[in-house]
PDB file of C-alpha atoms and ligand atoms in Angstrom:
ATOM      1  CA  UNK D   1       0.008   0.003   0.012  1.00 43.00           C
ATOM      2  CA  UNK D   2       1.186   3.527  -0.760  1.00 47.00           C
ATOM      3  CA  UNK D   3       3.146   5.145   2.019  1.00 47.00           C
ATOM      4  CA  UNK D   4       2.995   1.976   4.127  1.00 51.00           C
ATOM      5  CA  UNK D   5       5.841  -0.389   4.625  1.00 60.00           C
ATOM      6  CA  UNK D   6       5.067  -4.071   4.716  1.00 66.00           C
ATOM      7  CA  UNK D   7       6.854  -5.792   7.588  1.00 71.00           C
ATOM      8  CA  UNK D   8       8.840  -8.872   6.781  1.00 90.00           C
ATOM      9  CA  UNK D   9       7.353 -12.013   8.184  1.00 92.00           C
ATOM     10  CA  UNK D  10      10.196 -12.779  10.473  1.00 92.00           C
ATOM     11  CA  UNK D  11      10.203  -9.305  12.009  1.00 94.00           C
ATOM     12  CA  UNK D  12       6.433  -9.522  12.365  1.00 95.00           C
ATOM     13  CA  UNK D  13       6.723 -12.944  14.120  1.00 96.00           C
ATOM     14  CA  UNK D  14       9.433 -11.525  16.437  1.00 97.00           C
ATOM     15  CA  UNK D  15       7.268  -8.567  17.521  1.00 97.00           C
ATOM     16  CA  UNK D  16       4.220 -10.840  18.093  1.00 97.00           C
ATOM     17  CA  UNK D  17       6.018 -13.303  20.350  1.00 98.00           C
ATOM     18  CA  UNK D  18       7.768 -10.526  22.256  1.00 98.00           C
ATOM     19  CA  UNK D  19       4.381  -8.856  22.852  1.00 98.00           C
ATOM     20  CA  UNK D  20       2.851 -12.141  23.909  1.00 98.00           C
ATOM     21  CA  UNK D  21       5.665 -12.978  26.297  1.00 98.00           C
ATOM     22  CA  UNK D  22       5.586  -9.433  27.828  1.00 98.00           C
ATOM     23  CA  UNK D  23       1.850  -9.842  28.366  1.00 97.00           C
ATOM     24  CA  UNK D  24       2.104 -13.266  30.021  1.00 96.00           C
ATOM     25  CA  UNK D  25       3.888 -12.188  33.171  1.00 96.00           C
ATOM     26  CA  UNK D  26       5.905 -15.380  33.524  1.00 97.00           C
ATOM     27  CA  UNK D  27       9.015 -14.206  31.594  1.00 98.00           C
ATOM     28  CA  UNK D  28      11.577 -11.664  32.887  1.00 98.00           C
ATOM     29  CA  UNK D  29      13.783 -11.550  29.732  1.00 98.00           C
ATOM     30  CA  UNK D  30      13.776 -12.628  26.120  1.00 98.00           C
ATOM     31  CA  UNK D  31      16.674 -13.522  23.830  1.00 98.00           C
ATOM     32  CA  UNK D  32      15.746 -13.679  20.182  1.00 98.00           C
ATOM     33  CA  UNK D  33      17.720 -14.669  17.128  1.00 97.00           C
ATOM     34  CA  UNK D  34      16.451 -11.504  15.523  1.00 96.00           C
ATOM     35  CA  UNK D  35      17.828  -9.153  18.338  1.00 97.00           C
ATOM     36  CA  UNK D  36      21.571  -8.490  19.026  1.00 97.00           C
ATOM     37  CA  UNK D  37      20.946  -8.143  22.813  1.00 98.00           C
ATOM     38  CA  UNK D  38      18.493  -9.561  25.341  1.00 98.00           C
ATOM     39  CA  UNK D  39      15.224  -7.860  25.969  1.00 98.00           C
ATOM     40  CA  UNK D  40      14.856  -7.436  29.663  1.00 98.00           C
ATOM     41  CA  UNK D  41      11.204  -7.160  30.836  1.00 98.00           C
ATOM     42  CA  UNK D  42      10.589  -4.454  33.486  1.00 96.00           C
ATOM     43  CA  UNK D  43       6.867  -4.383  34.230  1.00 96.00           C
ATOM     44  CA  UNK D  44       4.552  -4.736  37.231  1.00 95.00           C
ATOM     45  CA  UNK D  45       2.978  -7.921  35.802  1.00 96.00           C
ATOM     46  CA  UNK D  46       6.502  -9.610  35.306  1.00 95.00           C
ATOM     47  CA  UNK D  47       7.911  -8.563  38.656  1.00 93.00           C
ATOM     48  CA  UNK D  48       7.632 -12.150  40.083  1.00 93.00           C
ATOM     49  CA  UNK D  49       8.563 -13.861  36.853  1.00 97.00           C
ATOM     50  CA  UNK D  50      10.918 -16.771  37.199  1.00 97.00           C
ATOM     51  CA  UNK D  51      11.676 -17.725  33.616  1.00 98.00           C
ATOM     52  CA  UNK D  52      13.504 -16.530  30.602  1.00 98.00           C
ATOM     53  CA  UNK D  53      12.757 -17.513  26.986  1.00 98.00           C
ATOM     54  CA  UNK D  54      15.195 -17.852  24.062  1.00 98.00           C
ATOM     55  CA  UNK D  55      13.653 -18.171  20.661  1.00 98.00           C
ATOM     56  CA  UNK D  56      14.090 -18.249  16.960  1.00 97.00           C
ATOM     57  CA  UNK D  57      10.762 -16.587  15.938  1.00 97.00           C
ATOM     58  CA  UNK D  58      10.975 -17.822  12.292  1.00 96.00           C
ATOM     59  CA  UNK D  59      13.469 -20.449  11.549  1.00 95.00           C
ATOM     60  CA  UNK D  60      14.260 -21.358   7.891  1.00 91.00           C
ATOM     61  CA  UNK D  61      13.381 -17.794   6.845  1.00 84.00           C
ATOM     62  CA  UNK D  62      14.890 -18.254   3.316  1.00 87.00           C
ATOM     63  CA  UNK D  63      11.805 -20.518   2.711  1.00 91.00           C
ATOM     64  CA  UNK D  64       9.229 -17.823   3.548  1.00 90.00           C
ATOM     65  CA  UNK D  65       8.808 -16.297   0.091  1.00 89.00           C
ATOM     66  CA  UNK D  66       8.688 -19.709  -1.587  1.00 93.00           C
ATOM     67  CA  UNK D  67       5.892 -21.238   0.527  1.00 93.00           C
ATOM     68  CA  UNK D  68       7.956 -23.958   2.105  1.00 95.00           C
ATOM     69  CA  UNK D  69       7.471 -25.125   5.680  1.00 97.00           C
ATOM     70  CA  UNK D  70       9.067 -23.031   8.301  1.00 97.00           C
ATOM     71  CA  UNK D  71       8.998 -22.999  12.110  1.00 97.00           C
ATOM     72  CA  UNK D  72       9.417 -21.328  15.483  1.00 98.00           C
ATOM     73  CA  UNK D  73      11.841 -22.698  18.017  1.00 98.00           C
ATOM     74  CA  UNK D  74      11.773 -21.791  21.817  1.00 98.00           C
ATOM     75  CA  UNK D  75      13.655 -22.732  24.909  1.00 98.00           C
ATOM     76  CA  UNK D  76      12.797 -21.915  28.489  1.00 98.00           C
ATOM     77  CA  UNK D  77      15.238 -21.534  31.499  1.00 98.00           C
ATOM     78  CA  UNK D  78      14.728 -20.728  35.082  1.00 98.00           C
ATOM     79  CA  UNK D  79      16.308 -17.404  35.827  1.00 98.00           C
ATOM     80  CA  UNK D  80      19.572 -17.395  37.880  1.00 98.00           C
ATOM     81  CA  UNK D  81      19.549 -13.683  38.549  1.00 96.00           C
ATOM     82  CA  UNK D  82      17.624 -12.789  41.755  1.00 94.00           C
ATOM     83  CA  UNK D  83      14.995 -10.246  40.898  1.00 90.00           C
ATOM     84  CA  UNK D  84      13.979  -7.465  38.611  1.00 93.00           C
ATOM     85  CA  UNK D  85      14.313  -7.812  34.930  1.00 97.00           C
ATOM     86  CA  UNK D  86      16.303 -10.776  33.638  1.00 97.00           C
ATOM     87  CA  UNK D  87      20.027 -10.481  32.760  1.00 98.00           C
ATOM     88  CA  UNK D  88      22.457 -11.806  30.191  1.00 98.00           C
ATOM     89  CA  UNK D  89      23.614 -14.295  32.806  1.00 98.00           C
ATOM     90  CA  UNK D  90      20.136 -15.962  32.751  1.00 98.00           C
ATOM     91  CA  UNK D  91      20.976 -17.163  29.236  1.00 98.00           C
ATOM     92  CA  UNK D  92      24.416 -18.367  29.852  1.00 98.00           C
ATOM     93  CA  UNK D  93      23.229 -21.757  31.097  1.00 98.00           C
ATOM     94  CA  UNK D  94      23.983 -25.096  29.484  1.00 98.00           C
ATOM     95  CA  UNK D  95      21.222 -26.747  27.521  1.00 98.00           C
ATOM     96  CA  UNK D  96      20.866 -29.345  30.262  1.00 98.00           C
ATOM     97  CA  UNK D  97      19.341 -26.615  32.340  1.00 98.00           C
ATOM     98  CA  UNK D  98      16.276 -26.115  29.968  1.00 98.00           C
ATOM     99  CA  UNK D  99      12.971 -26.555  31.785  1.00 98.00           C
ATOM    100  CA  UNK D 100      11.105 -26.815  28.500  1.00 98.00           C
ATOM    101  CA  UNK D 101      11.693 -26.537  24.772  1.00 99.00           C
ATOM    102  CA  UNK D 102       9.610 -26.815  21.695  1.00 98.00           C
ATOM    103  CA  UNK D 103       8.951 -25.921  18.165  1.00 98.00           C
ATOM    104  CA  UNK D 104       5.987 -25.033  16.073  1.00 98.00           C
ATOM    105  CA  UNK D 105       6.010 -26.163  12.388  1.00 98.00           C
ATOM    106  CA  UNK D 106       3.875 -24.196   9.919  1.00 97.00           C
ATOM    107  CA  UNK D 107       3.363 -26.910   7.273  1.00 96.00           C
ATOM    108  CA  UNK D 108       0.408 -28.731   5.739  1.00 95.00           C
ATOM    109  CA  UNK D 109      -0.849 -28.357   9.164  1.00 97.00           C
ATOM    110  CA  UNK D 110       0.523 -26.287  12.111  1.00 98.00           C
ATOM    111  CA  UNK D 111       1.942 -28.448  14.892  1.00 98.00           C
ATOM    112  CA  UNK D 112       3.400 -27.703  18.257  1.00 98.00           C
ATOM    113  CA  UNK D 113       5.918 -30.238  19.560  1.00 98.00           C
ATOM    114  CA  UNK D 114       7.401 -29.720  22.904  1.00 98.00           C
ATOM    115  CA  UNK D 115       9.043 -31.314  25.966  1.00 98.00           C
ATOM    116  CA  UNK D 116       9.369 -30.507  29.661  1.00 98.00           C
ATOM    117  CA  UNK D 117      11.871 -33.316  30.192  1.00 98.00           C
ATOM    118  CA  UNK D 118       9.331 -36.040  30.506  1.00 98.00           C
ATOM    119  CA  UNK D 119       8.987 -37.231  26.886  1.00 98.00           C
ATOM    120  CA  UNK D 120       7.822 -35.262  23.787  1.00 98.00           C
ATOM    121  CA  UNK D 121       4.234 -34.597  22.846  1.00 98.00           C
ATOM    122  CA  UNK D 122       2.853 -33.178  19.566  1.00 98.00           C
ATOM    123  CA  UNK D 123      -0.269 -31.087  19.136  1.00 98.00           C
ATOM    124  CA  UNK D 124      -1.988 -30.191  15.870  1.00 98.00           C
ATOM    125  CA  UNK D 125      -3.747 -26.994  15.401  1.00 98.00           C
ATOM    126  CA  UNK D 126      -7.486 -27.318  14.939  1.00 98.00           C
ATOM    127  CA  UNK D 127      -8.329 -24.022  13.111  1.00 96.00           C
ATOM    128  CA  UNK D 128     -12.003 -24.492  13.757  1.00 97.00           C
ATOM    129  CA  UNK D 129     -11.592 -24.017  17.500  1.00 98.00           C
ATOM    130  CA  UNK D 130      -8.283 -22.299  17.464  1.00 97.00           C
ATOM    131  CA  UNK D 131      -6.583 -24.796  19.787  1.00 98.00           C
ATOM    132  CA  UNK D 132      -3.713 -27.170  19.562  1.00 98.00           C
ATOM    133  CA  UNK D 133      -5.011 -30.717  20.210  1.00 98.00           C
ATOM    134  CA  UNK D 134      -2.840 -33.680  21.334  1.00 98.00           C
ATOM    135  CA  UNK D 135      -2.417 -35.731  18.145  1.00 98.00           C
ATOM    136  CA  UNK D 136       1.145 -37.278  18.740  1.00 98.00           C
ATOM    137  CA  UNK D 137       1.354 -38.441  22.371  1.00 98.00           C
ATOM    138  CA  UNK D 138       4.833 -39.690  23.594  1.00 98.00           C
ATOM    139  CA  UNK D 139       6.709 -39.174  20.348  1.00 98.00           C
ATOM    140  CA  UNK D 140       9.582 -41.598  19.872  1.00 98.00           C
ATOM    141  CA  UNK D 141      12.352 -41.289  17.352  1.00 98.00           C
ATOM    142  CA  UNK D 142      12.965 -44.540  15.520  1.00 98.00           C
ATOM    143  CA  UNK D 143      16.334 -45.990  16.649  1.00 98.00           C
ATOM    144  CA  UNK D 144      17.504 -46.142  13.015  1.00 98.00           C
ATOM    145  CA  UNK D 145      16.563 -44.436   9.777  1.00 97.00           C
ATOM    146  CA  UNK D 146      17.155 -44.257   6.016  1.00 97.00           C
ATOM    147  CA  UNK D 147      17.297 -40.457   5.567  1.00 98.00           C
ATOM    148  CA  UNK D 148      20.185 -38.098   5.826  1.00 98.00           C
ATOM    149  CA  UNK D 149      19.727 -34.282   5.693  1.00 98.00           C
ATOM    150  CA  UNK D 150      22.657 -32.068   4.965  1.00 98.00           C
ATOM    151  CA  UNK D 151      23.399 -29.285   2.541  1.00 98.00           C
ATOM    152  CA  UNK D 152      25.590 -31.309   0.118  1.00 97.00           C
ATOM    153  CA  UNK D 153      26.289 -28.095  -1.925  1.00 97.00           C
ATOM    154  CA  UNK D 154      28.926 -27.418   0.825  1.00 97.00           C
ATOM    155  CA  UNK D 155      30.500 -30.876   0.345  1.00 97.00           C
ATOM    156  CA  UNK D 156      33.968 -29.639  -0.655  1.00 97.00           C
ATOM    157  CA  UNK D 157      34.143 -27.595   2.573  1.00 97.00           C
ATOM    158  CA  UNK D 158      33.091 -30.378   5.009  1.00 97.00           C
ATOM    159  CA  UNK D 159      35.348 -32.128   7.447  1.00 97.00           C
ATOM    160  CA  UNK D 160      36.711 -35.403   6.205  1.00 97.00           C
ATOM    161  CA  UNK D 161      34.555 -37.508   8.590  1.00 98.00           C
ATOM    162  CA  UNK D 162      31.357 -35.967   7.185  1.00 98.00           C
ATOM    163  CA  UNK D 163      32.557 -36.478   3.666  1.00 98.00           C
ATOM    164  CA  UNK D 164      33.200 -40.131   4.390  1.00 98.00           C
ATOM    165  CA  UNK D 165      29.841 -40.540   6.151  1.00 98.00           C
ATOM    166  CA  UNK D 166      28.023 -39.171   3.178  1.00 98.00           C
ATOM    167  CA  UNK D 167      29.758 -41.646   0.841  1.00 98.00           C
ATOM    168  CA  UNK D 168      28.725 -44.408   3.365  1.00 98.00           C
ATOM    169  CA  UNK D 169      25.129 -43.328   3.190  1.00 98.00           C
ATOM    170  CA  UNK D 170      25.279 -43.518  -0.586  1.00 98.00           C
ATOM    171  CA  UNK D 171      26.817 -47.052  -0.843  1.00 98.00           C
ATOM    172  CA  UNK D 172      24.861 -50.125  -1.846  1.00 98.00           C
ATOM    173  CA  UNK D 173      24.411 -52.493   1.117  1.00 97.00           C
ATOM    174  CA  UNK D 174      21.298 -54.656   1.483  1.00 95.00           C
ATOM    175  CA  UNK D 175      22.076 -55.663   5.150  1.00 93.00           C
ATOM    176  CA  UNK D 176      21.932 -51.967   6.332  1.00 92.00           C
ATOM    177  CA  UNK D 177      19.300 -50.775   3.816  1.00 92.00           C
ATOM    178  CA  UNK D 178      21.719 -48.601   1.908  1.00 98.00           C
ATOM    179  CA  UNK D 179      21.793 -46.347  -0.005  1.00 98.00           C
ATOM    180  CA  UNK D 180      19.849 -43.959   2.223  1.00 98.00           C
ATOM    181  CA  UNK D 181      17.569 -41.215   0.858  1.00 98.00           C
ATOM    182  CA  UNK D 182      18.924 -37.633   0.797  1.00 98.00           C
ATOM    183  CA  UNK D 183      16.207 -35.138   1.993  1.00 98.00           C
ATOM    184  CA  UNK D 184      17.099 -31.570   2.690  1.00 98.00           C
ATOM    185  CA  UNK D 185      14.474 -28.816   2.874  1.00 96.00           C
ATOM    186  CA  UNK D 186      16.796 -26.202   4.193  1.00 96.00           C
ATOM    187  CA  UNK D 187      14.308 -25.372   6.992  1.00 97.00           C
ATOM    188  CA  UNK D 188      15.767 -26.993  10.092  1.00 97.00           C
ATOM    189  CA  UNK D 189      12.418 -27.538  11.937  1.00 98.00           C
ATOM    190  CA  UNK D 190      10.888 -29.198   8.912  1.00 98.00           C
ATOM    191  CA  UNK D 191      13.897 -31.493   8.309  1.00 98.00           C
ATOM    192  CA  UNK D 192      14.165 -32.437  11.969  1.00 98.00           C
ATOM    193  CA  UNK D 193      10.402 -32.853  12.342  1.00 98.00           C
ATOM    194  CA  UNK D 194      10.301 -35.372   9.377  1.00 98.00           C
ATOM    195  CA  UNK D 195      13.420 -37.192  10.779  1.00 98.00           C
ATOM    196  CA  UNK D 196      11.829 -37.306  14.252  1.00 98.00           C
ATOM    197  CA  UNK D 197       8.823 -39.158  12.870  1.00 98.00           C
ATOM    198  CA  UNK D 198      10.403 -41.369  10.208  1.00 98.00           C
ATOM    199  CA  UNK D 199      13.964 -41.757  11.566  1.00 98.00           C
ATOM    200  CA  UNK D 200      16.997 -40.100  10.097  1.00 98.00           C
ATOM    201  CA  UNK D 201      20.009 -37.833  10.707  1.00 98.00           C
ATOM    202  CA  UNK D 202      20.332 -33.976  10.250  1.00 98.00           C
ATOM    203  CA  UNK D 203      23.822 -32.631  10.020  1.00 98.00           C
ATOM    204  CA  UNK D 204      25.024 -29.019   9.805  1.00 98.00           C
ATOM    205  CA  UNK D 205      28.795 -29.421  10.261  1.00 98.00           C
ATOM    206  CA  UNK D 206      31.604 -26.862  10.321  1.00 97.00           C
ATOM    207  CA  UNK D 207      32.729 -25.875   6.846  1.00 96.00           C
ATOM    208  CA  UNK D 208      35.937 -24.158   5.842  1.00 92.00           C
ATOM    209  CA  UNK D 209      33.792 -20.993   5.423  1.00 90.00           C
ATOM    210  CA  UNK D 210      32.051 -21.296   8.737  1.00 94.00           C
ATOM    211  CA  UNK D 211      34.622 -22.985  11.000  1.00 96.00           C
ATOM    212  CA  UNK D 212      32.218 -22.825  14.082  1.00 97.00           C
ATOM    213  CA  UNK D 213      29.219 -24.033  12.200  1.00 97.00           C
ATOM    214  CA  UNK D 214      26.134 -22.013  11.224  1.00 97.00           C
ATOM    215  CA  UNK D 215      23.397 -22.811  13.668  1.00 98.00           C
ATOM    216  CA  UNK D 216      23.056 -21.004  16.934  1.00 98.00           C
ATOM    217  CA  UNK D 217      23.428 -23.006  20.233  1.00 98.00           C
ATOM    218  CA  UNK D 218      20.887 -20.985  22.201  1.00 98.00           C
ATOM    219  CA  UNK D 219      18.067 -20.524  19.822  1.00 98.00           C
ATOM    220  CA  UNK D 220      18.248 -23.652  17.554  1.00 98.00           C
ATOM    221  CA  UNK D 221      20.583 -26.375  18.817  1.00 98.00           C
ATOM    222  CA  UNK D 222      19.859 -26.708  22.533  1.00 98.00           C
ATOM    223  CA  UNK D 223      16.068 -26.729  22.166  1.00 99.00           C
ATOM    224  CA  UNK D 224      16.173 -29.132  19.246  1.00 98.00           C
ATOM    225  CA  UNK D 225      18.700 -31.282  21.077  1.00 99.00           C
ATOM    226  CA  UNK D 226      16.368 -31.442  24.182  1.00 99.00           C
ATOM    227  CA  UNK D 227      13.478 -32.549  22.006  1.00 99.00           C
ATOM    228  CA  UNK D 228      15.392 -35.199  20.178  1.00 98.00           C
ATOM    229  CA  UNK D 229      17.001 -36.649  23.229  1.00 98.00           C
ATOM    230  CA  UNK D 230      13.663 -36.776  24.986  1.00 98.00           C
ATOM    231  CA  UNK D 231      12.274 -38.666  21.972  1.00 98.00           C
ATOM    232  CA  UNK D 232      15.107 -41.238  22.316  1.00 98.00           C
ATOM    233  CA  UNK D 233      17.493 -39.722  19.807  1.00 98.00           C
ATOM    234  CA  UNK D 234      21.009 -38.213  20.102  1.00 98.00           C
ATOM    235  CA  UNK D 235      22.374 -34.614  19.510  1.00 99.00           C
ATOM    236  CA  UNK D 236      26.042 -33.717  19.471  1.00 98.00           C
ATOM    237  CA  UNK D 237      28.409 -31.431  17.741  1.00 98.00           C
ATOM    238  CA  UNK D 238      30.024 -34.468  15.982  1.00 98.00           C
ATOM    239  CA  UNK D 239      31.843 -35.467  19.090  1.00 98.00           C
ATOM    240  CA  UNK D 240      30.218 -34.130  22.284  1.00 98.00           C
ATOM    241  CA  UNK D 241      26.696 -33.771  23.567  1.00 98.00           C
ATOM    242  CA  UNK D 242      25.172 -30.427  22.518  1.00 98.00           C
ATOM    243  CA  UNK D 243      23.407 -29.737  25.805  1.00 98.00           C
ATOM    244  CA  UNK D 244      26.699 -29.973  27.766  1.00 98.00           C
ATOM    245  CA  UNK D 245      28.422 -27.245  25.705  1.00 98.00           C
ATOM    246  CA  UNK D 246      29.363 -24.141  27.697  1.00 98.00           C
ATOM    247  CA  UNK D 247      27.796 -20.971  26.418  1.00 98.00           C
ATOM    248  CA  UNK D 248      29.607 -17.631  26.559  1.00 98.00           C
ATOM    249  CA  UNK D 249      27.871 -15.563  23.797  1.00 98.00           C
ATOM    250  CA  UNK D 250      24.128 -15.172  23.056  1.00 98.00           C
ATOM    251  CA  UNK D 251      24.613 -15.812  19.308  1.00 98.00           C
ATOM    252  CA  UNK D 252      27.256 -18.539  19.692  1.00 98.00           C
ATOM    253  CA  UNK D 253      27.313 -20.988  16.850  1.00 98.00           C
ATOM    254  CA  UNK D 254      27.998 -24.774  16.816  1.00 98.00           C
ATOM    255  CA  UNK D 255      28.073 -27.582  14.414  1.00 98.00           C
ATOM    256  CA  UNK D 256      24.994 -29.917  14.895  1.00 98.00           C
ATOM    257  CA  UNK D 257      24.560 -33.605  14.321  1.00 98.00           C
ATOM    258  CA  UNK D 258      21.138 -34.808  15.460  1.00 98.00           C
ATOM    259  CA  UNK D 259      19.147 -37.932  14.805  1.00 98.00           C
ATOM    260  CA  UNK D 260      18.396 -41.604  15.289  1.00 98.00           C
ATOM    261  CA  UNK D 261      20.735 -43.446  17.634  1.00 98.00           C
ATOM    262  CA  UNK D 262      22.170 -45.847  15.168  1.00 98.00           C
ATOM    263  CA  UNK D 263      22.803 -43.299  12.453  1.00 98.00           C
ATOM    264  CA  UNK D 264      24.399 -40.966  15.056  1.00 98.00           C
ATOM    265  CA  UNK D 265      26.673 -43.693  16.263  1.00 98.00           C
ATOM    266  CA  UNK D 266      27.891 -44.391  12.722  1.00 98.00           C
ATOM    267  CA  UNK D 267      28.372 -40.732  11.715  1.00 98.00           C
ATOM    268  CA  UNK D 268      30.213 -39.999  14.953  1.00 98.00           C
ATOM    269  CA  UNK D 269      32.433 -42.998  14.359  1.00 98.00           C
ATOM    270  CA  UNK D 270      33.407 -41.460  11.038  1.00 98.00           C
ATOM    271  CA  UNK D 271      34.150 -38.152  12.751  1.00 98.00           C
ATOM    272  CA  UNK D 272      36.352 -39.778  15.354  1.00 98.00           C
ATOM    273  CA  UNK D 273      38.181 -41.947  12.749  1.00 97.00           C
ATOM    274  CA  UNK D 274      38.963 -39.028  10.516  1.00 97.00           C
ATOM    275  CA  UNK D 275      39.497 -36.396  13.184  1.00 92.00           C
ATOM    276  CA  UNK D 276      43.195 -35.852  12.315  1.00 79.00           C
ATOM    277  CA  UNK D 277      42.399 -35.335   8.577  1.00 76.00           C
ATOM    278  CA  UNK D 278      40.089 -32.435   9.443  1.00 65.00           C
ATOM    279  CA  UNK D 279      42.459 -30.432  11.619  1.00 56.00           C
TER     280      UNK D 279
HETATM  281  O1  F6P S   1      19.563 -20.368   9.931  1.00 51.05           O
HETATM  282  C1  F6P S   1      18.935 -21.609  10.266  1.00 51.05           C
HETATM  283  C2  F6P S   1      18.647 -22.364   8.952  1.00 51.05           C
HETATM  284  O2  F6P S   1      17.772 -21.700   8.129  1.00 51.05           O
HETATM  285  C3  F6P S   1      17.931 -23.747   9.295  1.00 51.05           C
HETATM  286  O3  F6P S   1      16.497 -23.658   9.447  1.00 51.05           O
HETATM  287  C4  F6P S   1      18.345 -24.561   8.060  1.00 51.05           C
HETATM  288  O4  F6P S   1      18.458 -25.933   8.399  1.00 51.05           O
HETATM  289  C5  F6P S   1      19.571 -24.026   7.638  1.00 51.05           C
HETATM  290  O5  F6P S   1      19.739 -22.753   8.219  1.00 51.05           O
HETATM  291  C6  F6P S   1      19.797 -23.958   6.261  1.00 51.05           C
HETATM  292  O6  F6P S   1      21.035 -23.408   5.896  1.00 51.05           O
HETATM  293  P1  F6P S   1      21.695 -23.661   4.450  1.00 51.05           P
HETATM  294  O7  F6P S   1      20.942 -22.847   3.539  1.00 51.05           O
HETATM  295  O8  F6P S   1      23.156 -23.088   4.617  1.00 51.05           O
HETATM  296  O9  F6P S   1      21.762 -25.124   4.096  1.00 51.05           O
END
């Protein structure tokens, strides 16, 4: 419209979630992938708030304009600061300290999948009543899978262990059901949601261009790791558990390997075996 700027959907989503969290009264600070610094909440209604929320309001944003599934990721921690608005320190906690984490996927239906550390439950939006209804109780990730998800366009820049694992996925072997299928939407929530349901592995490794990886520990990796572990899967940086990583920066990046136990075991075996070749 003339004279009016249309807000980008990721900015709009960010504003909506921030407004909702401020209005809820339970949250004393927000860290968003969209904001450089934390957003402390200083209001009467939040003065006894005990939680902080980290979020990626719209993950997979390169898919927005092409109508491909995208998602929202959130992670909730108990505050460590004593009172008043939340502080930076409240977010510098390991993933193991999360009290809840979840994602919403906006796909052929909208679903909320979350955990409070007692398993994972999935709820599908019923638009006729405006409620998310329990449709996927006690979600369990299959122990093994046939799908690997990675941006193979970056192949030349991957660590040796990842290159070798990709080749392993592509080899013919009846006993292990190979070759596996390659499926990569490029929308983390959508790729991981599919793999959670059907079994599979998602990898965003280091590359020579992004030596620390691309994905963010606080907004993406820790919450997704919490969900996948609670569903019986495994989440690491290729060597060590994601949720035990120390965090020193809000927008800290990490490589991410996340998926079915058996596939994770094999991929991490390749990482260990070819560790020297990647240094
Ligand atoms: O920034 C996060 C993200 O959009 C993820 O949702 C997705 O898995 C990944 O980046 C895609 O990155 P690339 O386009 O480099 O494969």
